[in-house]
mmCIF file of C-alpha atoms in Angstrom:
data_model
loop_
_atom_site.group_PDB
_atom_site.id
_atom_site.type_symbol
_atom_site.label_atom_id
_atom_site.label_comp_id
_atom_site.label_asym_id
_atom_site.label_seq_id
_atom_site.Cartn_x
_atom_site.Cartn_y
_atom_site.Cartn_z
ATOM 1 C CA MET A 1 97.708 97.542 73.262
ATOM 2 C CA GLU A 2 97.386 94.391 71.039
ATOM 3 C CA GLU A 3 95.470 91.671 71.826
ATOM 4 C CA ASP A 4 97.788 88.876 73.307
ATOM 5 C CA ALA A 5 99.719 91.416 75.692
ATOM 6 C CA PRO A 6 100.016 89.694 78.747
ATOM 7 C CA THR A 7 97.761 90.794 81.811
ATOM 8 C CA LEU A 8 97.580 91.392 85.412
ATOM 9 C CA PRO A 9 94.366 89.954 86.546
ATOM 10 C CA LEU A 10 93.533 91.838 90.016
ATOM 11 C CA PRO A 11 91.410 91.348 92.891
ATOM 12 C CA GLU A 12 87.578 92.992 93.122
ATOM 13 C CA ALA A 13 88.925 94.705 96.106
ATOM 14 C CA PHE A 14 91.859 96.455 94.134
ATOM 15 C CA LEU A 15 88.933 96.798 91.768
ATOM 16 C CA GLN A 16 86.944 98.490 94.233
ATOM 17 C CA PHE A 17 90.380 100.934 95.850
ATOM 18 C CA LEU A 18 90.282 102.078 92.378
ATOM 19 C CA GLU A 19 87.716 102.805 91.136
ATOM 20 C CA ALA A 20 87.082 104.787 94.868
ATOM 21 C CA ASN A 21 90.431 106.834 94.056
ATOM 22 C CA GLY A 22 89.072 107.627 90.180
ATOM 23 C CA LEU A 23 91.871 105.274 89.113
ATOM 24 C CA ASP A 24 92.131 103.749 84.990
ATOM 25 C CA PRO A 25 92.247 100.419 86.111
ATOM 26 C CA SER A 26 94.385 100.330 82.788
ATOM 27 C CA ILE A 27 96.962 101.725 84.329
ATOM 28 C CA TYR A 28 98.041 97.639 85.386
ATOM 29 C CA THR A 29 96.932 95.744 82.602
ATOM 30 C CA ALA A 30 99.251 96.958 80.487
ATOM 31 C CA ILE A 31 102.281 94.850 81.313
ATOM 32 C CA ASP A 32 106.084 95.756 80.290
ATOM 33 C CA SER A 33 104.724 98.990 78.488
ATOM 34 C CA THR A 34 106.301 101.246 80.825
ATOM 35 C CA PRO A 35 110.236 102.126 80.230
ATOM 36 C CA ARG A 36 113.057 102.233 81.953
ATOM 37 C CA PHE A 37 114.700 105.312 82.755
ATOM 38 C CA ILE A 38 118.605 106.124 83.297
ATOM 39 C CA ARG A 39 120.149 109.491 84.146
ATOM 40 C CA LEU A 40 123.843 110.162 82.633
ATOM 41 C CA LYS A 41 125.647 111.989 84.756
ATOM 42 C CA PRO A 42 126.943 115.731 83.764
ATOM 43 C CA GLY A 43 129.849 115.368 81.262
ATOM 44 C CA PHE A 44 129.459 111.829 80.046
ATOM 45 C CA ASP A 45 126.864 112.075 77.242
ATOM 46 C CA ALA A 46 129.202 110.755 74.773
ATOM 47 C CA CYS A 47 129.427 107.438 76.838
ATOM 48 C CA VAL A 48 125.606 106.884 74.918
ATOM 49 C CA GLU A 49 126.809 104.591 71.691
ATOM 50 C CA GLU A 50 128.727 103.106 74.323
ATOM 51 C CA VAL A 51 125.949 102.298 76.311
ATOM 52 C CA GLU A 52 123.704 101.831 72.976
ATOM 53 C CA LYS A 53 126.095 98.883 72.047
ATOM 54 C CA GLU A 54 126.512 97.820 75.803
ATOM 55 C CA VAL A 55 122.930 96.974 75.979
ATOM 56 C CA LYS A 56 121.368 96.161 72.465
ATOM 57 C CA CYS A 57 119.468 98.558 71.550
ATOM 58 C CA LYS A 58 119.437 102.602 71.180
ATOM 59 C CA LEU A 59 118.648 104.636 74.388
ATOM 60 C CA GLU A 60 115.502 107.240 74.068
ATOM 61 C CA LYS A 61 116.562 111.085 74.956
ATOM 62 C CA VAL A 62 113.174 112.419 77.517
ATOM 63 C CA GLN A 63 112.776 115.639 75.499
ATOM 64 C CA TRP A 64 111.141 117.315 78.357
ATOM 65 C CA LEU A 65 113.939 116.105 80.837
ATOM 66 C CA GLN A 66 117.544 116.771 80.414
ATOM 67 C CA GLY A 67 120.100 114.337 80.968
ATOM 68 C CA PHE A 68 117.011 111.311 80.428
ATOM 69 C CA TYR A 69 117.261 108.367 78.680
ATOM 70 C CA SER A 70 114.855 105.808 78.102
ATOM 71 C CA LEU A 71 114.650 102.393 77.077
ATOM 72 C CA PRO A 72 112.988 99.077 77.280
ATOM 73 C CA PRO A 73 111.849 97.653 80.228
ATOM 74 C CA HIS A 74 113.243 94.228 79.369
ATOM 75 C CA VAL A 75 116.799 95.776 79.335
ATOM 76 C CA GLN A 76 119.064 94.964 82.218
ATOM 77 C CA ILE A 77 122.195 97.807 82.878
ATOM 78 C CA ALA A 78 123.775 96.592 85.375
ATOM 79 C CA GLY A 79 125.938 94.932 82.930
ATOM 80 C CA SER A 80 127.134 97.493 81.349
ATOM 81 C CA ARG A 81 130.801 99.272 81.686
ATOM 82 C CA ALA A 82 128.858 102.772 82.109
ATOM 83 C CA TYR A 83 126.819 101.752 84.912
ATOM 84 C CA GLN A 84 129.672 99.595 86.301
ATOM 85 C CA GLU A 85 131.749 102.890 86.303
ATOM 86 C CA GLY A 86 129.242 105.656 88.386
ATOM 87 C CA LYS A 87 128.529 106.900 84.623
ATOM 88 C CA ILE A 88 125.030 106.340 84.323
ATOM 89 C CA TYR A 89 122.362 105.388 87.051
ATOM 90 C CA GLY A 90 118.810 104.287 87.115
ATOM 91 C CA ILE A 91 116.392 106.909 87.988
ATOM 92 C CA ASP A 92 112.517 107.107 86.576
ATOM 93 C CA ALA A 93 111.513 110.680 85.354
ATOM 94 C CA SER A 94 108.945 111.003 86.975
ATOM 95 C CA SER A 95 111.386 110.728 90.691
ATOM 96 C CA GLY A 96 113.689 113.266 88.167
ATOM 97 C CA ALA A 97 110.980 115.897 87.790
ATOM 98 C CA ALA A 98 110.067 115.615 91.518
ATOM 99 C CA VAL A 99 114.208 116.637 91.766
ATOM 100 C CA MET A 100 113.765 119.218 89.398
ATOM 101 C CA ALA A 101 110.972 120.692 91.015
ATOM 102 C CA LEU A 102 113.148 121.929 94.058
ATOM 103 C CA ASN A 103 115.086 123.882 91.051
ATOM 104 C CA VAL A 104 118.401 123.957 93.086
ATOM 105 C CA SER A 105 120.847 126.104 92.033
ATOM 106 C CA PRO A 106 124.469 125.841 93.773
ATOM 107 C CA GLY A 107 124.833 126.880 97.551
ATOM 108 C CA ASP A 108 121.992 125.579 98.231
ATOM 109 C CA HIS A 109 121.676 123.647 101.550
ATOM 110 C CA VAL A 110 119.253 120.925 100.775
ATOM 111 C CA LEU A 111 117.101 118.257 102.640
ATOM 112 C CA ASP A 112 116.085 114.691 101.253
ATOM 113 C CA LEU A 113 114.445 113.821 104.415
ATOM 114 C CA CYS A 114 113.710 110.432 103.425
ATOM 115 C CA ALA A 115 116.852 109.572 101.087
ATOM 116 C CA ALA A 116 116.968 106.076 100.610
ATOM 117 C CA PRO A 117 117.396 104.649 98.091
ATOM 118 C CA GLY A 118 119.679 106.882 97.038
ATOM 119 C CA ALA A 119 118.974 108.088 92.876
ATOM 120 C CA LYS A 120 116.826 111.420 93.743
ATOM 121 C CA LEU A 121 119.718 111.946 96.574
ATOM 122 C CA CYS A 122 122.471 111.798 93.662
ATOM 123 C CA MET A 123 120.685 113.450 91.351
ATOM 124 C CA ILE A 124 120.444 116.472 93.925
ATOM 125 C CA LEU A 125 123.889 116.531 94.452
ATOM 126 C CA ASP A 126 124.452 116.450 90.670
ATOM 127 C CA LEU A 127 122.625 119.783 90.351
ATOM 128 C CA LEU A 128 124.431 121.220 93.394
ATOM 129 C CA GLY A 129 127.990 121.748 92.372
ATOM 130 C CA ASP A 130 130.722 122.474 93.695
ATOM 131 C CA LEU A 131 128.358 125.033 96.544
ATOM 132 C CA GLY A 132 126.172 124.501 99.338
ATOM 133 C CA SER A 133 125.439 120.959 100.708
ATOM 134 C CA VAL A 134 123.122 118.117 100.452
ATOM 135 C CA THR A 135 121.594 115.982 104.118
ATOM 136 C CA GLY A 136 120.317 112.795 103.645
ATOM 137 C CA VAL A 137 117.682 111.516 105.937
ATOM 138 C CA ASP A 138 116.277 107.704 106.479
ATOM 139 C CA VAL A 139 115.054 105.848 109.412
ATOM 140 C CA ALA A 140 116.023 102.530 107.697
ATOM 141 C CA ARG A 141 119.887 102.037 108.795
ATOM 142 C CA HIS A 142 120.308 99.597 105.791
ATOM 143 C CA ARG A 143 118.950 101.475 103.149
ATOM 144 C CA LEU A 144 120.703 105.073 104.408
ATOM 145 C CA ALA A 145 123.769 102.673 103.619
ATOM 146 C CA ALA A 146 122.858 101.787 100.182
ATOM 147 C CA CYS A 147 122.850 105.724 100.259
ATOM 148 C CA ARG A 148 125.972 106.155 101.416
ATOM 149 C CA THR A 149 127.090 103.241 98.533
ATOM 150 C CA MET A 150 125.930 105.350 96.222
ATOM 151 C CA LEU A 151 127.312 107.997 96.678
ATOM 152 C CA GLN A 152 130.775 106.639 96.434
ATOM 153 C CA LYS A 153 130.563 104.571 93.290
ATOM 154 C CA TYR A 154 129.392 107.742 91.552
ATOM 155 C CA ALA A 155 131.875 110.497 93.514
ATOM 156 C CA LEU A 156 129.176 112.707 95.082
ATOM 157 C CA GLY A 157 129.760 112.674 98.171
ATOM 158 C CA ASP A 158 132.112 115.371 99.037
ATOM 159 C CA ARG A 159 129.231 118.679 100.202
ATOM 160 C CA CYS A 160 126.603 115.722 101.361
ATOM 161 C CA ARG A 161 126.418 114.014 104.934
ATOM 162 C CA LEU A 162 123.572 111.172 106.036
ATOM 163 C CA PHE A 163 121.582 110.853 109.372
ATOM 164 C CA VAL A 164 120.063 107.429 110.222
ATOM 165 C CA ALA A 165 117.225 109.563 111.794
ATOM 166 C CA ASP A 166 113.213 109.701 111.953
ATOM 167 C CA GLY A 167 112.265 112.104 109.502
ATOM 168 C CA THR A 168 109.379 113.641 111.704
ATOM 169 C CA THR A 169 111.613 114.212 114.482
ATOM 170 C CA PHE A 170 114.385 115.307 112.947
ATOM 171 C CA SER A 171 116.731 118.790 113.679
ATOM 172 C CA VAL A 172 119.728 119.143 112.389
ATOM 173 C CA ILE A 173 120.522 122.574 111.303
ATOM 174 C CA PRO A 174 122.772 123.043 108.116
ATOM 175 C CA VAL A 175 126.742 123.240 108.174
ATOM 176 C CA GLY A 176 126.895 126.744 109.043
ATOM 177 C CA SER A 177 124.909 128.233 110.444
ATOM 178 C CA ARG A 178 125.107 129.876 114.027
ATOM 179 C CA SER A 179 127.598 128.629 116.646
ATOM 180 C CA ASP A 180 125.822 130.216 119.595
ATOM 181 C CA CYS A 181 123.178 127.529 118.926
ATOM 182 C CA LYS A 182 122.305 124.510 121.894
ATOM 183 C CA SER A 183 123.514 121.539 121.156
ATOM 184 C CA PHE A 184 122.338 117.592 122.096
ATOM 185 C CA GLU A 185 126.091 117.380 124.143
ATOM 186 C CA SER A 186 126.006 120.369 125.971
ATOM 187 C CA GLY A 187 129.540 121.429 125.960
ATOM 188 C CA LEU A 188 130.729 117.967 127.455
ATOM 189 C CA GLU A 189 132.434 116.807 124.874
ATOM 190 C CA GLU A 190 136.573 117.005 125.221
ATOM 191 C CA LYS A 191 138.159 119.714 122.931
ATOM 192 C CA ASP A 192 139.963 117.196 120.612
ATOM 193 C CA ASP A 193 137.068 115.246 119.839
ATOM 194 C CA VAL A 194 135.811 116.771 116.659
ATOM 195 C CA PHE A 195 134.885 115.072 113.586
ATOM 196 C CA LYS A 196 138.207 114.313 111.357
ATOM 197 C CA GLU A 197 138.249 112.856 107.836
ATOM 198 C CA TRP A 198 135.369 110.191 107.462
ATOM 199 C CA THR A 199 136.588 106.751 107.111
ATOM 200 C CA SER A 200 134.404 103.067 106.800
ATOM 201 C CA ARG A 201 136.230 102.270 109.795
ATOM 202 C CA ARG A 202 134.773 102.628 113.189
ATOM 203 C CA PRO A 203 136.735 103.506 116.292
ATOM 204 C CA TRP A 204 137.406 100.692 118.549
ATOM 205 C CA LYS A 205 134.904 101.984 121.200
ATOM 206 C CA GLU A 206 132.206 102.211 118.810
ATOM 207 C CA ARG A 207 132.877 98.637 117.868
ATOM 208 C CA ARG A 208 132.710 96.685 120.964
ATOM 209 C CA LYS A 209 129.967 99.255 122.013
ATOM 210 C CA ALA A 210 127.762 97.764 119.069
ATOM 211 C CA ASN A 211 129.048 94.507 119.627
ATOM 212 C CA ARG A 212 127.926 94.465 122.625
ATOM 213 C CA SER A 213 124.482 95.905 121.926
ATOM 214 C CA GLY A 214 124.083 95.353 118.680
ATOM 215 C CA ILE A 215 122.275 97.754 115.961
ATOM 216 C CA PRO A 216 119.904 98.432 115.332
ATOM 217 C CA GLN A 217 118.206 98.385 111.789
ATOM 218 C CA SER A 218 115.681 101.582 112.283
ATOM 219 C CA LEU A 219 116.179 104.781 114.882
ATOM 220 C CA SER A 220 113.575 105.700 117.122
ATOM 221 C CA LYS A 221 111.892 108.779 117.392
ATOM 222 C CA SER A 222 113.629 109.662 120.727
ATOM 223 C CA GLN A 223 117.406 108.974 119.896
ATOM 224 C CA PRO A 224 119.455 111.331 118.500
ATOM 225 C CA PRO A 225 120.620 111.303 114.814
ATOM 226 C CA GLU A 226 123.339 108.776 113.805
ATOM 227 C CA LEU A 227 125.885 110.222 111.305
ATOM 228 C CA ILE A 228 126.826 107.156 109.061
ATOM 229 C CA TYR A 229 128.869 109.169 106.734
ATOM 230 C CA TYR A 230 129.848 112.889 105.318
ATOM 231 C CA GLY A 231 132.541 114.190 102.548
ATOM 232 C CA ARG A 232 135.405 116.358 102.875
ATOM 233 C CA HIS A 233 133.386 119.488 101.735
ATOM 234 C CA SER A 234 130.280 118.487 103.821
ATOM 235 C CA GLY A 235 131.507 121.176 107.184
ATOM 236 C CA VAL A 236 131.024 118.452 109.333
ATOM 237 C CA ILE A 237 135.293 117.839 109.327
ATOM 238 C CA GLY A 238 136.719 120.224 112.056
ATOM 239 C CA LEU A 239 133.667 120.042 114.116
ATOM 240 C CA ALA A 240 133.288 119.712 117.977
ATOM 241 C CA LYS A 241 130.972 116.364 118.267
ATOM 242 C CA GLY A 242 128.548 118.345 120.027
ATOM 243 C CA GLU A 243 128.538 121.122 117.626
ATOM 244 C CA LEU A 244 127.149 119.182 114.452
ATOM 245 C CA TYR A 245 123.348 118.612 116.811
ATOM 246 C CA LYS A 246 123.091 122.538 117.035
ATOM 247 C CA THR A 247 119.266 122.985 117.251
ATOM 248 C CA VAL A 248 117.351 126.140 116.693
ATOM 249 C CA SER A 249 113.887 127.248 117.550
ATOM 250 C CA ASP A 250 111.153 126.952 115.117
ATOM 251 C CA VAL A 251 111.337 130.913 114.815
ATOM 252 C CA GLU A 252 115.171 131.198 114.472
ATOM 253 C CA MET A 253 114.427 128.060 111.670
ATOM 254 C CA GLY A 254 113.051 130.844 109.488
ATOM 255 C CA SER A 255 116.671 132.006 109.027
ATOM 256 C CA HIS A 256 119.060 128.977 110.059
ATOM 257 C CA GLY A 257 116.543 126.356 107.693
ATOM 258 C CA TYR A 258 117.003 124.863 104.813
ATOM 259 C CA ASP A 259 117.246 126.617 101.501
ATOM 260 C CA LYS A 260 115.055 123.298 99.721
ATOM 261 C CA VAL A 261 113.443 120.748 100.893
ATOM 262 C CA LEU A 262 112.843 117.130 99.943
ATOM 263 C CA VAL A 263 109.906 114.572 101.080
ATOM 264 C CA ASP A 264 109.381 111.753 99.400
ATOM 265 C CA ALA A 265 107.357 110.518 101.401
ATOM 266 C CA GLU A 266 106.524 106.806 103.042
ATOM 267 C CA CYS A 267 103.877 105.158 101.182
ATOM 268 C CA THR A 268 101.711 102.359 99.446
ATOM 269 C CA HIS A 269 103.810 102.179 96.823
ATOM 270 C CA ASP A 270 100.282 101.414 94.385
ATOM 271 C CA GLY A 271 101.280 104.515 91.467
ATOM 272 C CA SER A 272 104.237 101.829 90.221
ATOM 273 C CA VAL A 273 103.237 99.826 87.864
ATOM 274 C CA LYS A 274 106.597 97.382 88.710
ATOM 275 C CA HIS A 275 105.566 97.369 92.725
ATOM 276 C CA ILE A 276 101.982 95.545 92.125
ATOM 277 C CA GLN A 277 103.411 92.902 89.893
ATOM 278 C CA LYS A 278 105.281 92.158 92.158
ATOM 279 C CA PHE A 279 102.027 90.836 94.178
ATOM 280 C CA GLU A 280 101.621 88.539 91.669
ATOM 281 C CA ASN A 281 104.634 86.842 92.878
ATOM 282 C CA TRP A 282 103.951 87.584 96.416
ATOM 283 C CA GLY A 283 100.390 86.708 96.439
ATOM 284 C CA TRP A 284 97.060 88.832 96.738
ATOM 285 C CA GLY A 285 97.055 87.855 100.234
ATOM 286 C CA THR A 286 99.811 90.433 101.011
ATOM 287 C CA PHE A 287 98.701 93.412 98.704
ATOM 288 C CA GLN A 288 95.796 92.964 100.903
ATOM 289 C CA ARG A 289 97.868 93.594 104.235
ATOM 290 C CA ARG A 290 100.465 96.227 102.251
ATOM 291 C CA VAL A 291 97.817 98.568 100.279
ATOM 292 C CA LEU A 292 94.667 98.367 100.987
ATOM 293 C CA ASP A 293 94.745 97.864 104.538
ATOM 294 C CA ALA A 294 92.411 100.253 106.086
ATOM 295 C CA GLU A 295 94.776 100.981 109.442
ATOM 296 C CA ARG A 296 97.752 100.832 107.401
ATOM 297 C CA THR A 297 96.198 103.839 104.617
ATOM 298 C CA ASP A 298 95.445 105.539 107.684
ATOM 299 C CA ASN A 299 98.962 105.057 109.772
ATOM 300 C CA LEU A 300 100.712 106.543 106.344
ATOM 301 C CA HIS A 301 98.105 109.196 106.271
ATOM 302 C CA VAL A 302 99.404 110.276 109.209
ATOM 303 C CA LEU A 303 103.184 109.903 108.934
ATOM 304 C CA GLN A 304 102.875 111.677 105.410
ATOM 305 C CA LEU A 305 101.858 114.677 107.765
ATOM 306 C CA ASN A 306 104.306 114.400 110.056
ATOM 307 C CA LEU A 307 107.298 113.948 107.718
ATOM 308 C CA LEU A 308 105.622 117.146 105.923
ATOM 309 C CA ARG A 309 105.006 119.303 108.704
ATOM 310 C CA ASN A 310 109.283 118.336 110.133
ATOM 311 C CA GLY A 311 110.193 119.051 106.380
ATOM 312 C CA PHE A 312 108.661 122.406 106.672
ATOM 313 C CA ARG A 313 109.677 123.215 109.925
ATOM 314 C CA LEU A 314 113.239 122.684 109.097
ATOM 315 C CA LEU A 315 112.264 125.111 105.918
ATOM 316 C CA LYS A 316 113.898 128.761 105.986
ATOM 317 C CA VAL A 317 111.605 131.623 105.362
ATOM 318 C CA GLY A 318 111.305 131.897 101.445
ATOM 319 C CA GLY A 319 112.911 128.603 100.708
ATOM 320 C CA SER A 320 111.030 125.658 99.056
ATOM 321 C CA LEU A 321 109.473 122.567 99.901
ATOM 322 C CA VAL A 322 108.129 119.617 97.188
ATOM 323 C CA TYR A 323 106.247 116.874 98.766
ATOM 324 C CA SER A 324 105.715 113.382 96.318
ATOM 325 C CA THR A 325 104.447 110.285 97.043
ATOM 326 C CA CYS A 326 104.751 107.082 94.007
ATOM 327 C CA SER A 327 100.589 106.457 95.188
ATOM 328 C CA LEU A 328 98.058 107.960 92.880
ATOM 329 C CA THR A 329 95.721 107.995 95.737
ATOM 330 C CA LEU A 330 93.293 111.171 97.014
ATOM 331 C CA ALA A 331 94.428 110.566 100.745
ATOM 332 C CA GLN A 332 97.975 110.650 100.406
ATOM 333 C CA ASN A 333 98.465 113.295 97.695
ATOM 334 C CA GLU A 334 95.859 116.114 98.082
ATOM 335 C CA ASP A 335 93.820 115.311 101.116
ATOM 336 C CA VAL A 336 97.888 115.734 103.011
ATOM 337 C CA VAL A 337 98.088 118.316 100.761
ATOM 338 C CA GLU A 338 94.964 119.793 102.370
ATOM 339 C CA HIS A 339 95.481 119.461 105.875
ATOM 340 C CA PHE A 340 98.735 120.637 106.092
ATOM 341 C CA LEU A 341 97.532 123.571 104.149
ATOM 342 C CA LYS A 342 94.883 124.236 106.914
ATOM 343 C CA GLU A 343 96.788 124.072 109.204
ATOM 344 C CA ASN A 344 99.995 125.886 108.214
ATOM 345 C CA VAL A 345 99.586 129.692 107.613
ATOM 346 C CA ASN A 346 103.111 130.138 106.515
ATOM 347 C CA ALA A 347 103.119 127.841 103.906
ATOM 348 C CA GLU A 348 102.028 128.423 99.911
ATOM 349 C CA LEU A 349 101.564 126.508 97.141
ATOM 350 C CA ALA A 350 104.162 127.207 94.588
ATOM 351 C CA GLU A 351 103.911 127.226 90.863
ATOM 352 C CA ILE A 352 107.087 124.204 89.568
ATOM 353 C CA ASP A 353 109.266 126.501 86.992
ATOM 354 C CA GLY A 354 111.225 124.951 84.556
ATOM 355 C CA GLY A 355 108.810 123.786 82.273
ATOM 356 C CA ALA A 356 106.766 121.712 84.400
ATOM 357 C CA ARG A 357 103.633 122.832 81.853
ATOM 358 C CA ASN A 358 106.008 120.974 78.916
ATOM 359 C CA TRP A 359 105.385 117.711 81.119
ATOM 360 C CA PRO A 360 103.455 114.509 80.177
ATOM 361 C CA CYS A 361 101.223 114.636 83.312
ATOM 362 C CA LYS A 362 97.951 115.838 84.732
ATOM 363 C CA SER A 363 96.694 118.064 86.868
ATOM 364 C CA GLY A 364 95.855 117.673 90.356
ATOM 365 C CA GLY A 365 92.992 117.234 92.135
ATOM 366 C CA ILE A 366 94.355 120.650 93.611
ATOM 367 C CA PRO A 367 95.546 123.701 91.748
ATOM 368 C CA LYS A 368 99.459 123.977 90.766
ATOM 369 C CA THR A 369 99.905 119.627 92.067
ATOM 370 C CA TRP A 370 100.871 117.400 88.979
ATOM 371 C CA ARG A 371 100.293 113.142 88.807
ATOM 372 C CA PHE A 372 102.292 111.302 86.520
ATOM 373 C CA ASP A 373 101.120 107.831 85.625
ATOM 374 C CA PRO A 374 101.586 105.213 83.246
ATOM 375 C CA LEU A 375 98.976 105.859 80.572
ATOM 376 C CA THR A 376 99.304 110.028 80.457
ATOM 377 C CA SER A 377 103.344 110.065 80.933
ATOM 378 C CA GLN A 378 104.811 106.486 79.604
ATOM 379 C CA THR A 379 106.803 106.781 83.640
ATOM 380 C CA SER A 380 105.668 105.701 87.037
ATOM 381 C CA GLY A 381 103.284 107.365 89.299
ATOM 382 C CA LEU A 382 104.084 109.881 91.281
ATOM 383 C CA PHE A 383 101.885 113.155 92.496
ATOM 384 C CA VAL A 384 103.903 116.275 93.003
ATOM 385 C CA ALA A 385 103.403 119.799 95.044
ATOM 386 C CA LYS A 386 105.447 122.436 96.020
ATOM 387 C CA PHE A 387 105.038 124.486 98.438
ATOM 388 C CA THR A 388 107.170 127.709 99.997
ATOM 389 C CA LYS A 389 107.643 129.117 103.361
ATOM 390 C CA VAL A 390 106.328 133.131 103.450
ATOM 391 C CA ALA A 391 106.849 135.369 106.430
ATOM 392 C CA ILE A 392 103.881 135.995 109.002
#
């Protein structure tokens, strides 16, 4: 690093936090060293030169991750025609690696349990192709609405459905699963009360109810999931509204669950250099509450473990689940994995296929887990672990 390179002063409490987690403080003192990344939608390779002309810099192909390019961190892509026309989207290469770890195949039914803000969801749909389905879930309505906007912009929503729901209790099974399962509505719906083609304009009864009661920005555990989007081939059209919310026992989930599940869990975001840098403007007092506060980190550990538990419950036998966070702490990564493995005899850590050994990252504290960090990987920080569900 050049001697006059700008540095970010770190408070003593954060330095102690880094030391306790075995993290190198220089990760956070190298400003503007981590590039931005974009992914080209399949079939649009020819627009690379067009983007380069518009942003006035060369896109560097990411050799270890197909379809990804890097560019200097200060370069903005939002004004480019390729971005506005939905040919490229911004997604960190480490996040792309987490999606690749799922090994999505055409025909898979995939669950993204913490889907917002939507870049990983778009990449999953790109990989899925014309067979299978993707179910996106998020507890925050406004963040999931942003996912919906992305799906429409990139014309990727045909096989997708989006639910505002608590990921720790979500129980909706994949489309096309059993017809004799229990539903929340218990057959009370009228015969003609079925899902028609999705429209952004809600029926007047729903609008009136929303105007009277207001729309909460997140759902509690006790509230049923709310479907806010579904594509033509998502399996929703033609279903009775009660039939959508089929439930099965945990035993039956082994054969009627999802093929692949992504749990990119809520975390302290301490692995993101750009996120940490924001606190220079927000104030380190805010940082103390959001990242270093012991009660918050304890609560996050519980939330992450519950998200992992439920995501695994929704997985079919033989299926794969990827757990990831953009934290670099032990408590939110290896500790969660170890706790989960101890209580689930049908869960095994799996090797990540698809060239993971060529990824520019380090092995995690547990064999078969991986850690990206800005110094080693030139990406944002990310922890990745992959599980498979075995029959017992």
